[in-house]
């Protein structure tokens, strides 16, 4: 029988029918397979859980991976198992679970985003920052994961000291959440300014400090940088003008610049101006550093007796170990050999107590430090470390 070529028009008409028939057949086959999966699901997972309970996690993973099917219920189960491994610190096992999920070709879009996000967290915790960054960037615009992905990216860029990326990501995070990020961004600019100073690019350092203040006008760190810039130009009057702004920005940190202000007042020969500034500031803030600095000015101008009386009067209303130590120092300067020995013993005891109770503390997590940190080493918050003593605990202004 001769072969007859079918009319192209008939081919076009039969094509949709073939497509529909294929779709129906596929659905029936899929339904049959899904029914089989649901029947076999419990036994496989019970077997895997038994391995977990018997401390055989690798065997459990193999069972779970083999049992994994493209089904919303099993996907959620695998995500939960992967998270469990990560929380236990078993990052390699968590990674295997999440990688296997992502390799499945028929995951729903939201499930794929979730699996990518979980794998990114695995990499982040393992210190594989480049891999983590790439995955967080992939899900940063996904529903439900944007804020968490941005927070993780900010942390990565901070660890890598990539301050430009940290700035841009923090801005995006602020726009998304509506939360304040200006004071954090200002700290990033200051980090760049410190780096520029280290490289002796003082003009860039000054510009970056100004940029920090344009973002957050209360940034004490930027003000201190600008004061140092004025000192480099030997402009002590400008340095005094700049550093005095710290009082309105954060009075808790005024003590950090008192010695600098005092040195500049002395450099321009204005001892009276220094005394007026210190007395005025001390009237507003019961700060130990201000009191000690003013006591030194009084000693230079009016003598030891006047300084002792000033410190004694202050101690009556503001008792403190540091104030008592200063009073003993003044007494030692005029006491004979016999009395001096007793006072030196007492001073040593007080100095030891001060060493234990004076320093810096984070207003958020309570971390204690011997020196000022702009970022808390414990909770990683910025601008929360303040001067601390037994007399000032709990008096911090929180961000």
Tab-separated table of C-alpha atoms in Angstrom:
chain	number	residue	atom	x	y	z
A	1	UNK	CA	0.000	0.000	0.000
A	2	UNK	CA	1.519	3.314	-0.972
A	3	UNK	CA	2.447	5.726	1.879
A	4	UNK	CA	0.172	8.760	1.982
A	5	UNK	CA	1.498	12.030	3.363
A	6	UNK	CA	-0.909	13.608	5.846
A	7	UNK	CA	-2.178	17.084	5.092
A	8	UNK	CA	-0.305	19.699	7.267
A	9	UNK	CA	-3.662	21.179	8.260
A	10	UNK	CA	-4.627	17.877	9.931
A	11	UNK	CA	-1.305	17.833	11.765
A	12	UNK	CA	-2.026	21.270	13.245
A	13	UNK	CA	-5.503	20.145	14.338
A	14	UNK	CA	-4.243	16.936	15.989
A	15	UNK	CA	-1.363	18.605	17.880
A	16	UNK	CA	-3.526	20.080	20.733
A	17	UNK	CA	-5.316	16.703	21.109
A	18	UNK	CA	-1.968	14.945	21.488
A	19	UNK	CA	-0.825	17.486	24.053
A	20	UNK	CA	-3.986	17.091	26.149
A	21	UNK	CA	-3.776	13.289	25.955
A	22	UNK	CA	-0.157	13.410	27.122
A	23	UNK	CA	-1.031	15.713	29.992
A	24	UNK	CA	-3.889	13.441	31.171
A	25	UNK	CA	-1.660	10.362	30.988
A	26	UNK	CA	1.076	12.143	32.931
A	27	UNK	CA	-1.351	13.225	35.638
A	28	UNK	CA	-2.685	9.688	36.040
A	29	UNK	CA	0.851	8.347	36.276
A	30	UNK	CA	1.832	11.063	38.746
A	31	UNK	CA	-1.222	10.327	40.903
A	32	UNK	CA	-0.276	6.663	40.961
A	33	UNK	CA	3.303	7.475	41.956
A	34	UNK	CA	2.205	9.964	44.618
A	35	UNK	CA	-0.106	7.355	46.122
A	36	UNK	CA	2.817	4.962	46.310
A	37	UNK	CA	4.998	7.669	47.915
A	38	UNK	CA	2.436	8.441	50.567
A	39	UNK	CA	2.190	4.797	51.416
A	40	UNK	CA	5.978	4.414	51.708
A	41	UNK	CA	6.634	7.788	53.375
A	42	UNK	CA	6.092	6.857	57.051
A	43	UNK	CA	8.287	3.768	57.052
A	44	UNK	CA	11.248	5.576	55.460
A	45	UNK	CA	11.073	8.480	57.872
A	46	UNK	CA	10.603	6.253	60.894
A	47	UNK	CA	13.736	4.403	59.806
A	48	UNK	CA	15.627	7.694	59.486
A	49	UNK	CA	14.452	8.921	62.886
A	50	UNK	CA	15.590	5.650	64.443
A	51	UNK	CA	19.062	6.227	63.023
A	52	UNK	CA	19.038	9.748	64.508
A	53	UNK	CA	17.984	8.481	67.918
A	54	UNK	CA	20.753	5.880	67.779
A	55	UNK	CA	23.353	8.575	67.031
A	56	UNK	CA	23.840	7.452	63.427
A	57	UNK	CA	23.204	10.764	61.620
A	58	UNK	CA	24.990	9.839	58.386
A	59	UNK	CA	22.767	6.774	57.874
A	60	UNK	CA	19.753	8.921	58.736
A	61	UNK	CA	20.724	11.446	56.068
A	62	UNK	CA	21.021	8.726	53.440
A	63	UNK	CA	17.531	7.457	54.296
A	64	UNK	CA	16.027	10.954	54.246
A	65	UNK	CA	17.659	11.849	50.933
A	66	UNK	CA	16.463	8.619	49.290
A	67	UNK	CA	12.962	9.228	50.640
A	68	UNK	CA	12.862	12.814	49.386
A	69	UNK	CA	10.152	13.397	46.815
A	70	UNK	CA	8.770	16.511	45.242
A	71	UNK	CA	5.960	16.886	47.713
A	72	UNK	CA	5.328	19.943	49.924
A	73	UNK	CA	5.096	17.844	53.077
A	74	UNK	CA	8.397	16.054	52.605
A	75	UNK	CA	10.181	19.274	51.597
A	76	UNK	CA	9.188	20.925	54.874
A	77	UNK	CA	10.347	17.835	56.755
A	78	UNK	CA	13.756	17.965	55.086
A	79	UNK	CA	14.108	21.667	55.807
A	80	UNK	CA	13.352	21.007	59.468
A	81	UNK	CA	15.896	18.173	59.598
A	82	UNK	CA	18.566	20.341	57.968
A	83	UNK	CA	17.912	23.143	60.442
A	84	UNK	CA	18.180	20.681	63.309
A	85	UNK	CA	21.630	19.611	62.140
A	86	UNK	CA	22.750	23.248	61.797
A	87	UNK	CA	21.546	24.171	65.280
A	88	UNK	CA	23.527	21.211	66.611
A	89	UNK	CA	26.607	22.555	64.862
A	90	UNK	CA	26.670	19.735	62.316
A	91	UNK	CA	27.050	22.081	59.362
A	92	UNK	CA	28.292	19.526	56.837
A	93	UNK	CA	25.224	17.336	57.363
A	94	UNK	CA	22.865	20.311	57.196
A	95	UNK	CA	24.534	21.367	53.965
A	96	UNK	CA	24.047	17.912	52.399
A	97	UNK	CA	20.334	17.972	53.186
A	98	UNK	CA	19.819	21.465	51.751
A	99	UNK	CA	21.998	20.861	48.682
A	100	UNK	CA	20.003	17.745	47.879
A	101	UNK	CA	16.767	19.694	48.161
A	102	UNK	CA	17.964	22.365	45.746
A	103	UNK	CA	19.056	19.696	43.244
A	104	UNK	CA	15.446	18.541	42.891
A	105	UNK	CA	14.123	19.925	39.567
A	106	UNK	CA	10.446	20.285	40.466
A	107	UNK	CA	10.533	22.310	43.690
A	108	UNK	CA	7.927	25.019	43.976
A	109	UNK	CA	9.367	28.525	43.710
A	110	UNK	CA	8.852	29.441	47.373
A	111	UNK	CA	10.273	26.103	48.488
A	112	UNK	CA	13.367	26.664	46.378
A	113	UNK	CA	13.859	30.121	47.924
A	114	UNK	CA	13.534	28.573	51.381
A	115	UNK	CA	16.079	25.852	50.577
A	116	UNK	CA	18.513	28.420	49.112
A	117	UNK	CA	18.142	30.593	52.208
A	118	UNK	CA	18.804	27.655	54.530
A	119	UNK	CA	21.874	26.610	52.529
A	120	UNK	CA	23.129	30.212	52.641
A	121	UNK	CA	22.858	30.085	56.437
A	122	UNK	CA	24.814	26.817	56.451
A	123	UNK	CA	27.623	28.437	54.454
A	124	UNK	CA	27.524	31.563	56.636
A	125	UNK	CA	27.870	29.565	59.826
A	126	UNK	CA	30.680	27.517	58.272
A	127	UNK	CA	32.571	30.708	57.402
A	128	UNK	CA	32.210	30.197	53.643
A	129	UNK	CA	31.324	33.846	53.192
A	130	UNK	CA	31.592	34.080	49.395
A	131	UNK	CA	29.185	31.177	48.879
A	132	UNK	CA	26.826	32.519	51.540
A	133	UNK	CA	26.856	35.990	49.978
A	134	UNK	CA	25.951	34.661	46.532
A	135	UNK	CA	22.984	32.692	47.854
A	136	UNK	CA	21.702	35.511	50.075
A	137	UNK	CA	21.841	37.823	47.044
A	138	UNK	CA	19.775	35.265	45.137
A	139	UNK	CA	16.956	35.352	47.718
A	140	UNK	CA	17.225	38.974	48.861
A	141	UNK	CA	14.188	40.027	46.798
A	142	UNK	CA	12.196	36.880	47.536
A	143	UNK	CA	9.035	37.063	49.637
A	144	UNK	CA	9.583	36.280	53.333
A	145	UNK	CA	13.404	36.285	53.137
A	146	UNK	CA	14.378	39.854	52.211
A	147	UNK	CA	14.998	41.259	55.688
A	148	UNK	CA	16.832	38.187	57.002
A	149	UNK	CA	18.968	37.955	53.851
A	150	UNK	CA	19.938	41.635	54.118
A	151	UNK	CA	20.856	41.260	57.789
A	152	UNK	CA	23.076	38.315	56.942
A	153	UNK	CA	24.692	40.230	54.074
A	154	UNK	CA	25.435	43.171	56.383
A	155	UNK	CA	27.140	40.784	58.802
A	156	UNK	CA	29.186	39.247	55.983
A	157	UNK	CA	30.336	42.630	54.684
A	158	UNK	CA	31.277	43.706	58.212
A	159	UNK	CA	33.399	40.589	58.634
A	160	UNK	CA	35.047	41.207	55.276
A	161	UNK	CA	35.412	44.935	56.057
A	162	UNK	CA	33.790	45.723	52.724
A	163	UNK	CA	32.356	48.978	53.985
A	164	UNK	CA	30.988	50.207	50.645
A	165	UNK	CA	28.819	47.100	50.272
A	166	UNK	CA	27.873	47.316	53.949
A	167	UNK	CA	26.701	50.907	53.465
A	168	UNK	CA	24.579	50.125	50.405
A	169	UNK	CA	23.061	47.005	51.986
A	170	UNK	CA	22.296	48.809	55.242
A	171	UNK	CA	20.522	51.575	53.301
A	172	UNK	CA	18.405	48.970	51.515
A	173	UNK	CA	17.615	47.289	54.846
A	174	UNK	CA	16.482	50.613	56.317
A	175	UNK	CA	14.189	51.266	53.361
A	176	UNK	CA	12.688	47.792	53.694
A	177	UNK	CA	12.088	47.790	57.459
A	178	UNK	CA	11.734	51.475	58.269
A	179	UNK	CA	14.207	51.019	61.142
A	180	UNK	CA	17.029	53.457	61.902
A	181	UNK	CA	20.256	52.552	60.163
A	182	UNK	CA	21.807	56.026	59.996
A	183	UNK	CA	24.017	55.605	63.073
A	184	UNK	CA	25.333	52.270	61.761
A	185	UNK	CA	26.087	53.731	58.321
A	186	UNK	CA	27.930	56.606	60.023
A	187	UNK	CA	30.134	54.039	61.783
A	188	UNK	CA	30.938	52.434	58.423
A	189	UNK	CA	32.092	55.809	57.100
A	190	UNK	CA	34.243	56.192	60.215
A	191	UNK	CA	35.761	52.762	59.593
A	192	UNK	CA	36.717	53.977	56.131
A	193	UNK	CA	38.085	57.194	57.656
A	194	UNK	CA	40.258	55.206	60.083
A	195	UNK	CA	41.584	53.193	57.161
A	196	UNK	CA	42.341	56.375	55.216
A	197	UNK	CA	44.186	57.794	58.239
A	198	UNK	CA	46.245	54.626	58.515
A	199	UNK	CA	47.216	55.125	54.871
A	200	UNK	CA	47.976	58.821	55.617
A	201	UNK	CA	45.262	60.009	53.237
A	202	UNK	CA	44.143	62.688	55.676
A	203	UNK	CA	41.992	64.630	53.219
A	204	UNK	CA	39.924	61.535	52.452
A	205	UNK	CA	39.685	60.731	56.175
A	206	UNK	CA	38.297	64.186	56.892
A	207	UNK	CA	35.793	63.963	54.024
A	208	UNK	CA	34.560	60.608	55.272
A	209	UNK	CA	34.140	61.964	58.809
A	210	UNK	CA	32.017	64.819	57.409
A	211	UNK	CA	29.988	62.267	55.455
A	212	UNK	CA	29.392	60.307	58.663
A	213	UNK	CA	28.067	63.428	60.376
A	214	UNK	CA	25.823	64.202	57.407
A	215	UNK	CA	24.195	60.810	57.982
A	216	UNK	CA	24.154	60.929	61.807
A	217	UNK	CA	24.788	64.308	63.429
A	218	UNK	CA	25.239	62.613	66.837
A	219	UNK	CA	28.228	60.516	65.705
A	220	UNK	CA	30.869	61.193	68.391
A	221	UNK	CA	33.431	59.095	66.570
A	222	UNK	CA	33.267	61.368	63.499
A	223	UNK	CA	33.579	64.463	65.685
A	224	UNK	CA	36.674	63.029	67.355
A	225	UNK	CA	38.172	62.348	63.916
A	226	UNK	CA	37.560	65.950	62.850
A	227	UNK	CA	39.127	67.230	66.067
A	228	UNK	CA	42.244	65.185	65.300
A	229	UNK	CA	42.258	66.679	61.799
A	230	UNK	CA	42.250	70.188	63.295
A	231	UNK	CA	45.161	69.214	65.554
A	232	UNK	CA	47.138	68.002	62.550
A	233	UNK	CA	46.751	71.525	61.171
A	234	UNK	CA	47.866	72.882	64.571
A	235	UNK	CA	44.520	74.690	64.860
A	236	UNK	CA	43.844	74.244	68.578
A	237	UNK	CA	40.958	76.704	68.707
A	238	UNK	CA	39.136	74.809	65.956
A	239	UNK	CA	39.877	71.513	67.716
A	240	UNK	CA	38.349	72.850	70.961
A	241	UNK	CA	35.293	74.075	69.061
A	242	UNK	CA	34.820	70.656	67.445
A	243	UNK	CA	35.387	68.555	70.571
A	244	UNK	CA	32.996	70.605	72.662
A	245	UNK	CA	30.198	69.315	70.395
A	246	UNK	CA	30.596	65.874	71.992
A	247	UNK	CA	28.666	67.097	75.034
A	248	UNK	CA	25.502	67.628	72.975
A	249	UNK	CA	26.046	64.459	70.918
A	250	UNK	CA	26.541	62.021	73.797
A	251	UNK	CA	27.504	63.384	77.229
A	252	UNK	CA	28.504	59.860	78.338
A	253	UNK	CA	31.511	60.170	76.014
A	254	UNK	CA	32.536	63.706	76.958
A	255	UNK	CA	35.218	62.260	79.220
A	256	UNK	CA	36.867	60.695	76.157
A	257	UNK	CA	37.874	64.140	74.840
A	258	UNK	CA	38.465	66.055	78.098
A	259	UNK	CA	42.225	65.474	78.061
A	260	UNK	CA	42.370	66.550	74.406
A	261	UNK	CA	40.391	69.706	75.115
A	262	UNK	CA	42.586	70.470	78.127
A	263	UNK	CA	45.769	70.045	76.067
A	264	UNK	CA	44.489	72.423	73.374
A	265	UNK	CA	43.406	75.058	75.923
A	266	UNK	CA	46.871	74.795	77.462
A	267	UNK	CA	48.528	75.044	74.043
A	268	UNK	CA	46.827	78.390	73.402
A	269	UNK	CA	47.551	79.579	76.961
A	270	UNK	CA	43.910	79.837	78.036
A	271	UNK	CA	43.863	78.232	81.495
A	272	UNK	CA	40.905	80.349	82.586
A	273	UNK	CA	38.911	79.292	79.527
A	274	UNK	CA	39.640	75.654	80.373
A	275	UNK	CA	38.500	76.119	83.963
A	276	UNK	CA	35.270	77.793	82.856
A	277	UNK	CA	34.535	75.026	80.359
A	278	UNK	CA	35.178	72.247	82.895
A	279	UNK	CA	33.163	73.908	85.652
A	280	UNK	CA	30.242	74.555	83.308
A	281	UNK	CA	30.269	70.978	82.007
A	282	UNK	CA	30.578	69.551	85.523
A	283	UNK	CA	27.523	71.549	86.613
A	284	UNK	CA	25.538	69.736	83.928
A	285	UNK	CA	27.106	66.269	84.197
A	286	UNK	CA	28.426	64.574	87.346
A	287	UNK	CA	31.336	63.083	85.433
A	288	UNK	CA	34.410	61.826	87.272
A	289	UNK	CA	36.756	62.675	84.390
A	290	UNK	CA	35.549	66.290	84.365
A	291	UNK	CA	36.021	66.554	88.132
A	292	UNK	CA	39.572	65.186	88.004
A	293	UNK	CA	40.512	67.522	85.152
A	294	UNK	CA	39.086	70.534	86.968
A	295	UNK	CA	40.903	69.515	90.146
A	296	UNK	CA	44.201	69.570	88.244
A	297	UNK	CA	43.475	73.077	86.935
A	298	UNK	CA	42.648	74.302	90.452
A	299	UNK	CA	45.859	72.748	91.790
A	300	UNK	CA	47.935	74.533	89.133
A	301	UNK	CA	46.214	77.879	89.658
A	302	UNK	CA	45.393	77.928	93.381
A	303	UNK	CA	47.587	75.247	94.944
A	304	UNK	CA	47.309	71.887	96.645
A	305	UNK	CA	45.069	72.961	99.544
A	306	UNK	CA	42.445	74.465	97.224
A	307	UNK	CA	42.478	71.325	95.066
A	308	UNK	CA	42.026	69.109	98.141
A	309	UNK	CA	39.079	71.190	99.299
A	310	UNK	CA	37.469	71.041	95.842
A	311	UNK	CA	37.801	67.256	95.644
A	312	UNK	CA	36.570	66.819	99.235
A	313	UNK	CA	33.499	68.998	98.590
A	314	UNK	CA	32.715	66.989	95.420
A	315	UNK	CA	33.093	63.674	97.263
A	316	UNK	CA	30.541	64.691	99.880
A	317	UNK	CA	27.792	64.705	97.230
A	318	UNK	CA	29.358	62.223	94.768
A	319	UNK	CA	31.233	59.549	96.751
A	320	UNK	CA	33.522	57.445	94.582
A	321	UNK	CA	36.701	55.387	94.785
A	322	UNK	CA	38.368	57.391	91.992
A	323	UNK	CA	37.674	60.665	93.781
A	324	UNK	CA	39.053	59.282	97.031
A	325	UNK	CA	42.163	58.082	95.217
A	326	UNK	CA	42.730	61.603	93.859
A	327	UNK	CA	42.313	63.108	97.318
A	328	UNK	CA	44.921	60.700	98.709
A	329	UNK	CA	47.322	61.669	95.911
A	330	UNK	CA	46.945	65.339	96.868
A	331	UNK	CA	47.529	64.522	100.545
A	332	UNK	CA	50.604	62.461	99.689
A	333	UNK	CA	52.122	65.504	98.003
A	334	UNK	CA	52.272	67.334	101.365
A	335	UNK	CA	52.459	64.536	104.005
A	336	UNK	CA	55.586	63.555	105.920
A	337	UNK	CA	57.296	60.185	105.619
A	338	UNK	CA	55.331	58.476	108.433
A	339	UNK	CA	51.900	59.476	107.236
A	340	UNK	CA	52.869	58.977	103.608
A	341	UNK	CA	53.408	55.238	104.078
A	342	UNK	CA	49.883	54.725	105.449
A	343	UNK	CA	48.361	56.763	102.649
A	344	UNK	CA	50.297	54.864	99.993
A	345	UNK	CA	48.952	51.565	101.363
A	346	UNK	CA	45.420	52.953	101.287
A	347	UNK	CA	45.925	54.306	97.776
A	348	UNK	CA	47.107	50.882	96.577
A	349	UNK	CA	43.979	49.235	97.953
A	350	UNK	CA	41.700	51.794	96.318
A	351	UNK	CA	43.561	51.560	93.006
A	352	UNK	CA	42.955	47.822	92.997
A	353	UNK	CA	39.246	48.346	93.562
A	354	UNK	CA	39.069	50.921	90.767
A	355	UNK	CA	40.822	48.540	88.393
A	356	UNK	CA	38.037	46.011	88.964
A	357	UNK	CA	35.118	48.395	88.574
A	358	UNK	CA	36.117	51.073	86.044
A	359	UNK	CA	36.153	50.608	82.313
A	360	UNK	CA	33.502	50.339	79.611
A	361	UNK	CA	30.290	48.379	79.217
A	362	UNK	CA	27.775	47.711	76.458
A	363	UNK	CA	24.388	49.268	77.166
A	364	UNK	CA	22.689	46.407	75.294
A	365	UNK	CA	24.335	43.174	76.429
A	366	UNK	CA	26.453	44.281	79.412
A	367	UNK	CA	29.803	43.256	77.906
A	368	UNK	CA	32.692	44.776	79.903
A	369	UNK	CA	35.894	46.094	78.317
A	370	UNK	CA	39.034	47.937	79.394
A	371	UNK	CA	38.989	50.255	76.391
A	372	UNK	CA	36.398	51.942	74.181
A	373	UNK	CA	35.080	49.859	71.276
A	374	UNK	CA	32.867	51.408	68.627
A	375	UNK	CA	31.326	47.983	67.951
A	376	UNK	CA	30.550	45.673	70.862
A	377	UNK	CA	32.692	42.522	70.511
A	378	UNK	CA	29.906	40.468	72.091
A	379	UNK	CA	26.534	41.512	70.615
A	380	UNK	CA	28.087	43.257	67.562
A	381	UNK	CA	25.973	46.390	68.069
A	382	UNK	CA	27.451	49.729	67.068
A	383	UNK	CA	27.883	52.751	69.361
A	384	UNK	CA	26.612	50.983	72.491
A	385	UNK	CA	29.868	50.874	74.505
A	386	UNK	CA	29.945	53.588	77.190
A	387	UNK	CA	32.233	54.428	80.121
A	388	UNK	CA	31.311	52.315	83.126
A	389	UNK	CA	31.965	52.432	86.853
A	390	UNK	CA	30.209	51.191	89.966
A	391	UNK	CA	28.658	54.684	90.230
A	392	UNK	CA	27.316	54.927	86.690
A	393	UNK	CA	25.818	51.487	86.030
A	394	UNK	CA	22.499	51.620	84.215
A	395	UNK	CA	22.786	55.276	83.176
A	396	UNK	CA	23.437	54.717	79.484
A	397	UNK	CA	21.417	56.127	76.639
A	398	UNK	CA	20.389	53.230	74.375
A	399	UNK	CA	20.217	53.267	70.580
